[in-house]
PDB file of C-alpha atoms in Angstrom:
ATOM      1  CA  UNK F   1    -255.836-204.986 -25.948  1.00  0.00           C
ATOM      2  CA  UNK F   2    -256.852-202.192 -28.652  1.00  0.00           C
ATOM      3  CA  UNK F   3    -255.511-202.793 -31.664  1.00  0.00           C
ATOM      4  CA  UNK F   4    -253.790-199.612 -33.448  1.00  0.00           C
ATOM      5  CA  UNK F   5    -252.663-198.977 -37.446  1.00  0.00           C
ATOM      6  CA  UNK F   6    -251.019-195.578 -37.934  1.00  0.00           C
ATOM      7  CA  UNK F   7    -250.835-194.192 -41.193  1.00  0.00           C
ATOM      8  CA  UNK F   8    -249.234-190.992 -42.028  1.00  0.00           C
ATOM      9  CA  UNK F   9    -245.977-190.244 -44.493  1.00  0.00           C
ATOM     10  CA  UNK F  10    -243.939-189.050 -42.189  1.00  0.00           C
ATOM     11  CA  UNK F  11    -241.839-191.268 -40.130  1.00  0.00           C
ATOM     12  CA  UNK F  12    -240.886-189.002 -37.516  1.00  0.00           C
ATOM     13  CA  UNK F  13    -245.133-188.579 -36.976  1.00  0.00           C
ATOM     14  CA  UNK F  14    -245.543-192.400 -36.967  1.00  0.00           C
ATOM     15  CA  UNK F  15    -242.531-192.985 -34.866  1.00  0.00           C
ATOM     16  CA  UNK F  16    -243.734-190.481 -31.841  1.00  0.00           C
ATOM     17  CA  UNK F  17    -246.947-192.254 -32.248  1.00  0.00           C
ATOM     18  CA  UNK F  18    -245.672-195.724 -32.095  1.00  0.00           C
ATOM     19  CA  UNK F  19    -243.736-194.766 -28.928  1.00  0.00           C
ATOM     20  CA  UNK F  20    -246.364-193.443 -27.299  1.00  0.00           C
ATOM     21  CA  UNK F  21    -249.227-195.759 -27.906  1.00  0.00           C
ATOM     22  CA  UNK F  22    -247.006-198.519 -26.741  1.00  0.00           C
ATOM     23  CA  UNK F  23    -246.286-197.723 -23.700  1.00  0.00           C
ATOM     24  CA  UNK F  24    -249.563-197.939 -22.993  1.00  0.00           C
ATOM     25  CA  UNK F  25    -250.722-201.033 -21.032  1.00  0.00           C
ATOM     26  CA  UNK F  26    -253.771-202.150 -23.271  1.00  0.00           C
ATOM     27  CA  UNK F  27    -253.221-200.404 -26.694  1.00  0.00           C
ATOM     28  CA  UNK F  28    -250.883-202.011 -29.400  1.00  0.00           C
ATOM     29  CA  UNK F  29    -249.448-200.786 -32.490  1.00  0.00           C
ATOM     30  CA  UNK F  30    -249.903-203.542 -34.880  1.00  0.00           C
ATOM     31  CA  UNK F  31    -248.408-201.359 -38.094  1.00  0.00           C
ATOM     32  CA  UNK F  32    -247.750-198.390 -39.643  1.00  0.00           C
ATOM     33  CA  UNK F  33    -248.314-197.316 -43.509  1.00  0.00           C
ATOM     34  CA  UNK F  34    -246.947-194.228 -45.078  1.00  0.00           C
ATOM     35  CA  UNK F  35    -249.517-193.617 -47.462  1.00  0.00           C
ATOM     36  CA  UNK F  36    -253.585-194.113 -47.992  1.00  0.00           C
ATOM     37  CA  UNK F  37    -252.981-197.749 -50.235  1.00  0.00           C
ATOM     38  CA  UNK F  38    -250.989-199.161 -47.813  1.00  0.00           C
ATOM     39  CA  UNK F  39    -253.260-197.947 -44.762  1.00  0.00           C
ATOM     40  CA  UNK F  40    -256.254-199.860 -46.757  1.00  0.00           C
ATOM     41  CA  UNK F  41    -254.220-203.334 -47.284  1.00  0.00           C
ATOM     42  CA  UNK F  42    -252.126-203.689 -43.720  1.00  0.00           C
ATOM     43  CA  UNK F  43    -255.930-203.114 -42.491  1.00  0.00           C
ATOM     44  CA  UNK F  44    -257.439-205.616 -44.551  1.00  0.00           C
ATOM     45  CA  UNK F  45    -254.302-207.976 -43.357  1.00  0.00           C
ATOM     46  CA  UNK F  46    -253.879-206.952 -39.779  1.00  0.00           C
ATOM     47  CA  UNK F  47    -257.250-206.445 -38.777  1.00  0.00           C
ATOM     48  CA  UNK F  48    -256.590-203.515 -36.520  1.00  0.00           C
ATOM     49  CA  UNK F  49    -259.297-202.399 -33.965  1.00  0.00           C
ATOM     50  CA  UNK F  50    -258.492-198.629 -34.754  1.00  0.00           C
ATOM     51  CA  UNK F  51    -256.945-197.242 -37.408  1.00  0.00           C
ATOM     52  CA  UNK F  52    -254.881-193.388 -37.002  1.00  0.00           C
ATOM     53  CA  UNK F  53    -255.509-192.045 -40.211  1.00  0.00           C
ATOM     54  CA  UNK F  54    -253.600-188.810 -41.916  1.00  0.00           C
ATOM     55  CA  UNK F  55    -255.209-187.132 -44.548  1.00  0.00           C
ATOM     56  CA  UNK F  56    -252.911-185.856 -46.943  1.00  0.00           C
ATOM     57  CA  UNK F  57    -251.009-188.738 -48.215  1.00  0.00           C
ATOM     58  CA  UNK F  58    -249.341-189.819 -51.417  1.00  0.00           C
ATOM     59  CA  UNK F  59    -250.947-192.686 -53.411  1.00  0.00           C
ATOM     60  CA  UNK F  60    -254.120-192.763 -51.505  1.00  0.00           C
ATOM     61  CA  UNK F  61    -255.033-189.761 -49.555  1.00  0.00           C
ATOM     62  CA  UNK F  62    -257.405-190.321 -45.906  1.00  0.00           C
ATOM     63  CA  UNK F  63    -260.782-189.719 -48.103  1.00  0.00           C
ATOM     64  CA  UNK F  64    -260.001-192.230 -50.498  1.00  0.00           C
ATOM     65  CA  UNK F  65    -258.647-194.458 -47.820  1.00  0.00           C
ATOM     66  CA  UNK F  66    -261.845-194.038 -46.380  1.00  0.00           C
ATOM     67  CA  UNK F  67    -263.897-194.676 -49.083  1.00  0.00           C
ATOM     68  CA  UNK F  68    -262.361-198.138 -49.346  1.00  0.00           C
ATOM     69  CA  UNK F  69    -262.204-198.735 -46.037  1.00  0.00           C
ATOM     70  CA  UNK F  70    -266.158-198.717 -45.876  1.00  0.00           C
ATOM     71  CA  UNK F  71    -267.753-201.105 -44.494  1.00  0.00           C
ATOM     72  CA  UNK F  72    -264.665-202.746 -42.555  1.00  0.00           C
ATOM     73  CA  UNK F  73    -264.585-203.251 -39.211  1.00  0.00           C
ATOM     74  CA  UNK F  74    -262.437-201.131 -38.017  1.00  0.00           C
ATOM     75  CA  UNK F  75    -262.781-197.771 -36.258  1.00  0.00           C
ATOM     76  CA  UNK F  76    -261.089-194.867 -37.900  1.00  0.00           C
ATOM     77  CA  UNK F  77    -259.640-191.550 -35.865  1.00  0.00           C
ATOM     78  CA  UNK F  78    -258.688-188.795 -38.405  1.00  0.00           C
ATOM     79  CA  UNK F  79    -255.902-187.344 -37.465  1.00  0.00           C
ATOM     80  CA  UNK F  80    -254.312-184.626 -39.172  1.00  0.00           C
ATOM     81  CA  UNK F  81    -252.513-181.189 -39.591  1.00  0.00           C
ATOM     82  CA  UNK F  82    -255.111-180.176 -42.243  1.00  0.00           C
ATOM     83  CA  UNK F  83    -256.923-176.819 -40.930  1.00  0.00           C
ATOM     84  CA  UNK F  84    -259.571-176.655 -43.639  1.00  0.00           C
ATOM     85  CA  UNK F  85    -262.532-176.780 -41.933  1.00  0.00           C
ATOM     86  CA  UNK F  86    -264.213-178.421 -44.894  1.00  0.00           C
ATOM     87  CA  UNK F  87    -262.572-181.515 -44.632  1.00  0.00           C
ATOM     88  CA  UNK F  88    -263.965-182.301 -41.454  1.00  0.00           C
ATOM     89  CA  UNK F  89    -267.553-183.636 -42.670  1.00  0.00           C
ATOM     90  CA  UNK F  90    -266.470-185.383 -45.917  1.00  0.00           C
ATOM     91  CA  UNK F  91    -264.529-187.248 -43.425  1.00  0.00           C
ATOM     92  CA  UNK F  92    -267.194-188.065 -41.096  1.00  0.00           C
ATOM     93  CA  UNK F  93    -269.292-189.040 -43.761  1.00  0.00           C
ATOM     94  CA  UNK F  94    -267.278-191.226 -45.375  1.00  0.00           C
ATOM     95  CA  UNK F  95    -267.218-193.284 -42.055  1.00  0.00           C
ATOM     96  CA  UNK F  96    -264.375-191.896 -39.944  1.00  0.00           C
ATOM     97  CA  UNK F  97    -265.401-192.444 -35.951  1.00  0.00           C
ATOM     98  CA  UNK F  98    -263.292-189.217 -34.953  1.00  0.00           C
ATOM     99  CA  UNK F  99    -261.320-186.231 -36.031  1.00  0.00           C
ATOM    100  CA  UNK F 100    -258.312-185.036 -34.219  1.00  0.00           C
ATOM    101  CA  UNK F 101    -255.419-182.493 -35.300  1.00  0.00           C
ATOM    102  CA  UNK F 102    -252.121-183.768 -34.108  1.00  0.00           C
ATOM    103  CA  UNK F 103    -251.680-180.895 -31.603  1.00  0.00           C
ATOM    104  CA  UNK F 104    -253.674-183.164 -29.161  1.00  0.00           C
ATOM    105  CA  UNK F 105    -252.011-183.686 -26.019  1.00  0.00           C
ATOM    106  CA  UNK F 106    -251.628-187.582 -26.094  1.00  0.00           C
ATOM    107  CA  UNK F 107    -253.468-188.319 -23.228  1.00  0.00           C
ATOM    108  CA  UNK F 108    -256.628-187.041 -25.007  1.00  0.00           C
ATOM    109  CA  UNK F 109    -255.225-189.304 -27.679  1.00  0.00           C
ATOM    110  CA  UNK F 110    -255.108-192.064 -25.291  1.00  0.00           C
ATOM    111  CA  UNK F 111    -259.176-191.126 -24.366  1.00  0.00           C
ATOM    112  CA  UNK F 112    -260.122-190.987 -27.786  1.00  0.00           C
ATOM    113  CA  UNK F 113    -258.559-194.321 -29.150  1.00  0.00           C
ATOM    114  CA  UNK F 114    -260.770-195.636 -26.207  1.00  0.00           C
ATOM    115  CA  UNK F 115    -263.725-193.978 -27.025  1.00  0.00           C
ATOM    116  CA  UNK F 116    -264.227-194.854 -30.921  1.00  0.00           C
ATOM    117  CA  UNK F 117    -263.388-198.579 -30.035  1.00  0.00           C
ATOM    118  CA  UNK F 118    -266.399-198.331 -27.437  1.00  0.00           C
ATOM    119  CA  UNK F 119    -268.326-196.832 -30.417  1.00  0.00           C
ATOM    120  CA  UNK F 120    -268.681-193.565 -29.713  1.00  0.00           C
ATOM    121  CA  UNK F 121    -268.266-190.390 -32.344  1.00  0.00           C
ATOM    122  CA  UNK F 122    -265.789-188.162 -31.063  1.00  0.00           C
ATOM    123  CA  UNK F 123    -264.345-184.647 -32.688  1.00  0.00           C
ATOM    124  CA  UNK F 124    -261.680-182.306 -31.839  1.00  0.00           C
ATOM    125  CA  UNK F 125    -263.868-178.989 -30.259  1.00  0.00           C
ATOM    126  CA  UNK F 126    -262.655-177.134 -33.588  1.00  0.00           C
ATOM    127  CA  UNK F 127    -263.915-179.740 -35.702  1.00  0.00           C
ATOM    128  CA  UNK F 128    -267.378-180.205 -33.967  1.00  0.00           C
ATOM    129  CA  UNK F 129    -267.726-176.499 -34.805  1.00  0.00           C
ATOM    130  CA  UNK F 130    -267.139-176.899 -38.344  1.00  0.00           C
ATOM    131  CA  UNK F 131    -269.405-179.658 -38.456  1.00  0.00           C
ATOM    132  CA  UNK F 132    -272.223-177.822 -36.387  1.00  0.00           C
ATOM    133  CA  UNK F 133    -271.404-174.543 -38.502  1.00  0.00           C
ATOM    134  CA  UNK F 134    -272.460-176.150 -42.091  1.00  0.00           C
ATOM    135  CA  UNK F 135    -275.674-175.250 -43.612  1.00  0.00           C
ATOM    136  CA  UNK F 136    -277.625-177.607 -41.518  1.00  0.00           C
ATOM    137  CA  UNK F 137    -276.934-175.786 -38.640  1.00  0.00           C
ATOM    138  CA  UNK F 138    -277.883-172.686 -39.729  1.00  0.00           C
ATOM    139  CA  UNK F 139    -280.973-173.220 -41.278  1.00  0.00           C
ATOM    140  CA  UNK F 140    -282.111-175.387 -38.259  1.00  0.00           C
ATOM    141  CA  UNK F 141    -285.183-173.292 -36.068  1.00  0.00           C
ATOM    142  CA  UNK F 142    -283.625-171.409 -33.117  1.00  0.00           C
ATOM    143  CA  UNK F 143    -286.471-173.626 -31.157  1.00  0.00           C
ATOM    144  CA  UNK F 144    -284.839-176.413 -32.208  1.00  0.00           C
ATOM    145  CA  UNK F 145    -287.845-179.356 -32.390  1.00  0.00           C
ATOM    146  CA  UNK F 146    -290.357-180.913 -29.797  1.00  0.00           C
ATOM    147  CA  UNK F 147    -288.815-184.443 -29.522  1.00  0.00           C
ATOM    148  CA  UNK F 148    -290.598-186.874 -28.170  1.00  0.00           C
ATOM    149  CA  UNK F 149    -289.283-188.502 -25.019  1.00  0.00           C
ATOM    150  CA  UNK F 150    -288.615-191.695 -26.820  1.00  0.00           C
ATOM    151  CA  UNK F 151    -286.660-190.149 -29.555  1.00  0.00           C
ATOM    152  CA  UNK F 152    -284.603-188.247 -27.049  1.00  0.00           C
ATOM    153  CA  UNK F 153    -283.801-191.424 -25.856  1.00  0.00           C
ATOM    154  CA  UNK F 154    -283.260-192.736 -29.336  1.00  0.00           C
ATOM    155  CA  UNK F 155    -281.117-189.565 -29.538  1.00  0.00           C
ATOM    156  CA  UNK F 156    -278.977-190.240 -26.615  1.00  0.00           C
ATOM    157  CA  UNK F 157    -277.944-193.434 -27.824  1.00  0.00           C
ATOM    158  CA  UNK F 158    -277.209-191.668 -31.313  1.00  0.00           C
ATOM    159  CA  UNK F 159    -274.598-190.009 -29.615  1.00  0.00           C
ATOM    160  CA  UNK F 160    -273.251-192.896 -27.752  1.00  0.00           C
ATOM    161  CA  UNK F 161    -272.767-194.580 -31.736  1.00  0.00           C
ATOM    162  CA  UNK F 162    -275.046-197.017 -31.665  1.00  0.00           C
ATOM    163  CA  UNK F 163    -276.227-198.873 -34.374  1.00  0.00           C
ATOM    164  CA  UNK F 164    -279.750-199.370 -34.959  1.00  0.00           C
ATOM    165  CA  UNK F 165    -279.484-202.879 -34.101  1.00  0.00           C
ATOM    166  CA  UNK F 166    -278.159-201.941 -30.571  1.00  0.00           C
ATOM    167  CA  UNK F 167    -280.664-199.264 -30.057  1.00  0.00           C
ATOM    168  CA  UNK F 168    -283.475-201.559 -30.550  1.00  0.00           C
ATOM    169  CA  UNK F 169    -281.787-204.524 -28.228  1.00  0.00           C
ATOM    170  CA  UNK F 170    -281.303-201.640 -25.426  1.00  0.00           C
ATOM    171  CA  UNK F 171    -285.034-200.315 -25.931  1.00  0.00           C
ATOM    172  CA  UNK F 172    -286.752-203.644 -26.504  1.00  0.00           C
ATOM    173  CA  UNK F 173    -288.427-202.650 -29.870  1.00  0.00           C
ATOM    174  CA  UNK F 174    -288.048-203.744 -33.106  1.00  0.00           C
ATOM    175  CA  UNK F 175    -285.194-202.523 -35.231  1.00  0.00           C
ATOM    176  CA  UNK F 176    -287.977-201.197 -38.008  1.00  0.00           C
ATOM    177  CA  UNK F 177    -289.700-199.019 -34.946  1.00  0.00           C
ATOM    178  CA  UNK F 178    -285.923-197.493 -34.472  1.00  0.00           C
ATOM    179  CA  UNK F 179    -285.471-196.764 -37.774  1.00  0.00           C
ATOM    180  CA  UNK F 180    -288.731-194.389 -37.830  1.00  0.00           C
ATOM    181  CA  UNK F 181    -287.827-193.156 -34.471  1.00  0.00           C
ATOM    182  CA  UNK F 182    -283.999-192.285 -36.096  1.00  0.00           C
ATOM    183  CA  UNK F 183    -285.905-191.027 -39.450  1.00  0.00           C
ATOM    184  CA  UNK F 184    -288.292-188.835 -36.783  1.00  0.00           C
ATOM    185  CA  UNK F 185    -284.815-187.370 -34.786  1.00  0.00           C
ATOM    186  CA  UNK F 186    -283.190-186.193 -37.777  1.00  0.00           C
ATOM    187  CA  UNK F 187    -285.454-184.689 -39.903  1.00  0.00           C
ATOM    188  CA  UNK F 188    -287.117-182.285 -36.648  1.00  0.00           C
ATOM    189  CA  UNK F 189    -283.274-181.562 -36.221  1.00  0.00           C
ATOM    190  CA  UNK F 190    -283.127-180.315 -39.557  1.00  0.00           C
ATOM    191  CA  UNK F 191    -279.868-182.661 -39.930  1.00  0.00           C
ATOM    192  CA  UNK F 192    -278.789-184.754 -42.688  1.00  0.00           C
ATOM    193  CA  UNK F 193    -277.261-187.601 -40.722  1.00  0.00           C
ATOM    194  CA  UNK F 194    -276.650-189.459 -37.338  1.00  0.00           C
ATOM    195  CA  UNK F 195    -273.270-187.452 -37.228  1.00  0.00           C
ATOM    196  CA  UNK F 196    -274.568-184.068 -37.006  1.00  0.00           C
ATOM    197  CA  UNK F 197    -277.831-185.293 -34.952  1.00  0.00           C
ATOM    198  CA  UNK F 198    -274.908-186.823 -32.132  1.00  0.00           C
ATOM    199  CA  UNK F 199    -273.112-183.718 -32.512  1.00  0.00           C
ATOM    200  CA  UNK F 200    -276.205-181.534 -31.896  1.00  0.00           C
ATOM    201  CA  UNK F 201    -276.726-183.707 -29.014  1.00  0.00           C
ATOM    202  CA  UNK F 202    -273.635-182.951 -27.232  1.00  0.00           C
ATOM    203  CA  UNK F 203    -274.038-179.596 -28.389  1.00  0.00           C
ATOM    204  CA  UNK F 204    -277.263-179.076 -26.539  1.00  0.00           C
ATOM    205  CA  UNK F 205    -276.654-181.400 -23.371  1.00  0.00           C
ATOM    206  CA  UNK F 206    -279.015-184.163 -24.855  1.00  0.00           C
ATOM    207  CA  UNK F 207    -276.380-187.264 -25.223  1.00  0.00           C
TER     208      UNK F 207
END
């Protein structure tokens, strides 16, 4: 059973969530909070697997929920009404697993709860775009970057959100020889972090 907080400020919102998610056989709603402070203590009490997180909030807005949130284990899915396109990558950075605007049809919902718990990074299409659009992207060489086959492979398991730990476990190296194979990956894909290098996976057809 996946664990689920909602927080958002609007009842109605958390309400059509709630009835949703609970209706489905191995996802429960454990809470809801109506505003960023209350999303960061019912997750520090409830210990939720995955945490539905709106972004404009009283109190605490999604960033700053974020930003205490790090370093908890939980998995957090953005999901919000927000447009601005520059939201998206603050959010990722500050440790959010996914973004989603709350036009998704709920089975995609559904998918993506799924998906973030299994530890993988997954964005709306819009959002991936906003993400791959920033001034990484564009400075990045049309040729993109001679990987090695090891760091493709290091790569591919980027995009699948695993840690470095994992990685190494899954390659049998050590976790230091990951780390320069990680270090390798993102700077010849002229990216700042593992987000934008498992975006430019998927992207490309390398995940």
């Amino acid at each position: 059973m996946i664990r689920v907080l909602i927080a958002d400020d609007h009842p109605v919102v958390r309400q059509g969530l709630r009835t949703f998610l609970e209706i489905q056989e191995d996802i429960g709603v454990v809470g809801e909070a109506a505003d960023g402070a209350e999303a960061v203590a019912l997750t520090e009490s409830l210990g939720p697997d995955v945490l539905l997180l709106d972004l404009r909030m009283p109190v605490l807005d999604g960033l700053g929920a974020l930003a205490e949130l790090s370093g908890r284990d939980v998995r957090v899915i953005v999901l919000t009404s927000v447009s601005d396109r520059g939201d998206v990558a603050p959010a990722m950075r500050a440790g959010a697993a996914g973004f989603l605007y709350k036009d998704v049809d709920p089975a995609a919902l559904v998918r993506a709860i799924h998906a973030v718990h299994s530890g993988q990074v997954l964005l709306a299409p819009e959002a991936a775009e906003a993400m791959l659009s920033g001034p990484a992207e564009r400075e990045r060489p049309e040729h993109a970057v001679a990987l090695t086959d090891r760091e493709r492979e290091v790569l591919r398991h980027i995009a699948a959100g695993r840690s470095n730990r994992e990685i190494a476990r899954a390659l049998v190296v050590a976790e230091k020889t990951v780390k320069t194979h990680v270090s390798n990956v993102l700077m010849k894909l002229g990216v700042q972090d593992r987000t934008q290098a498992a975006l430019y996976a998927v992207r490309h057809g390398l995940s």
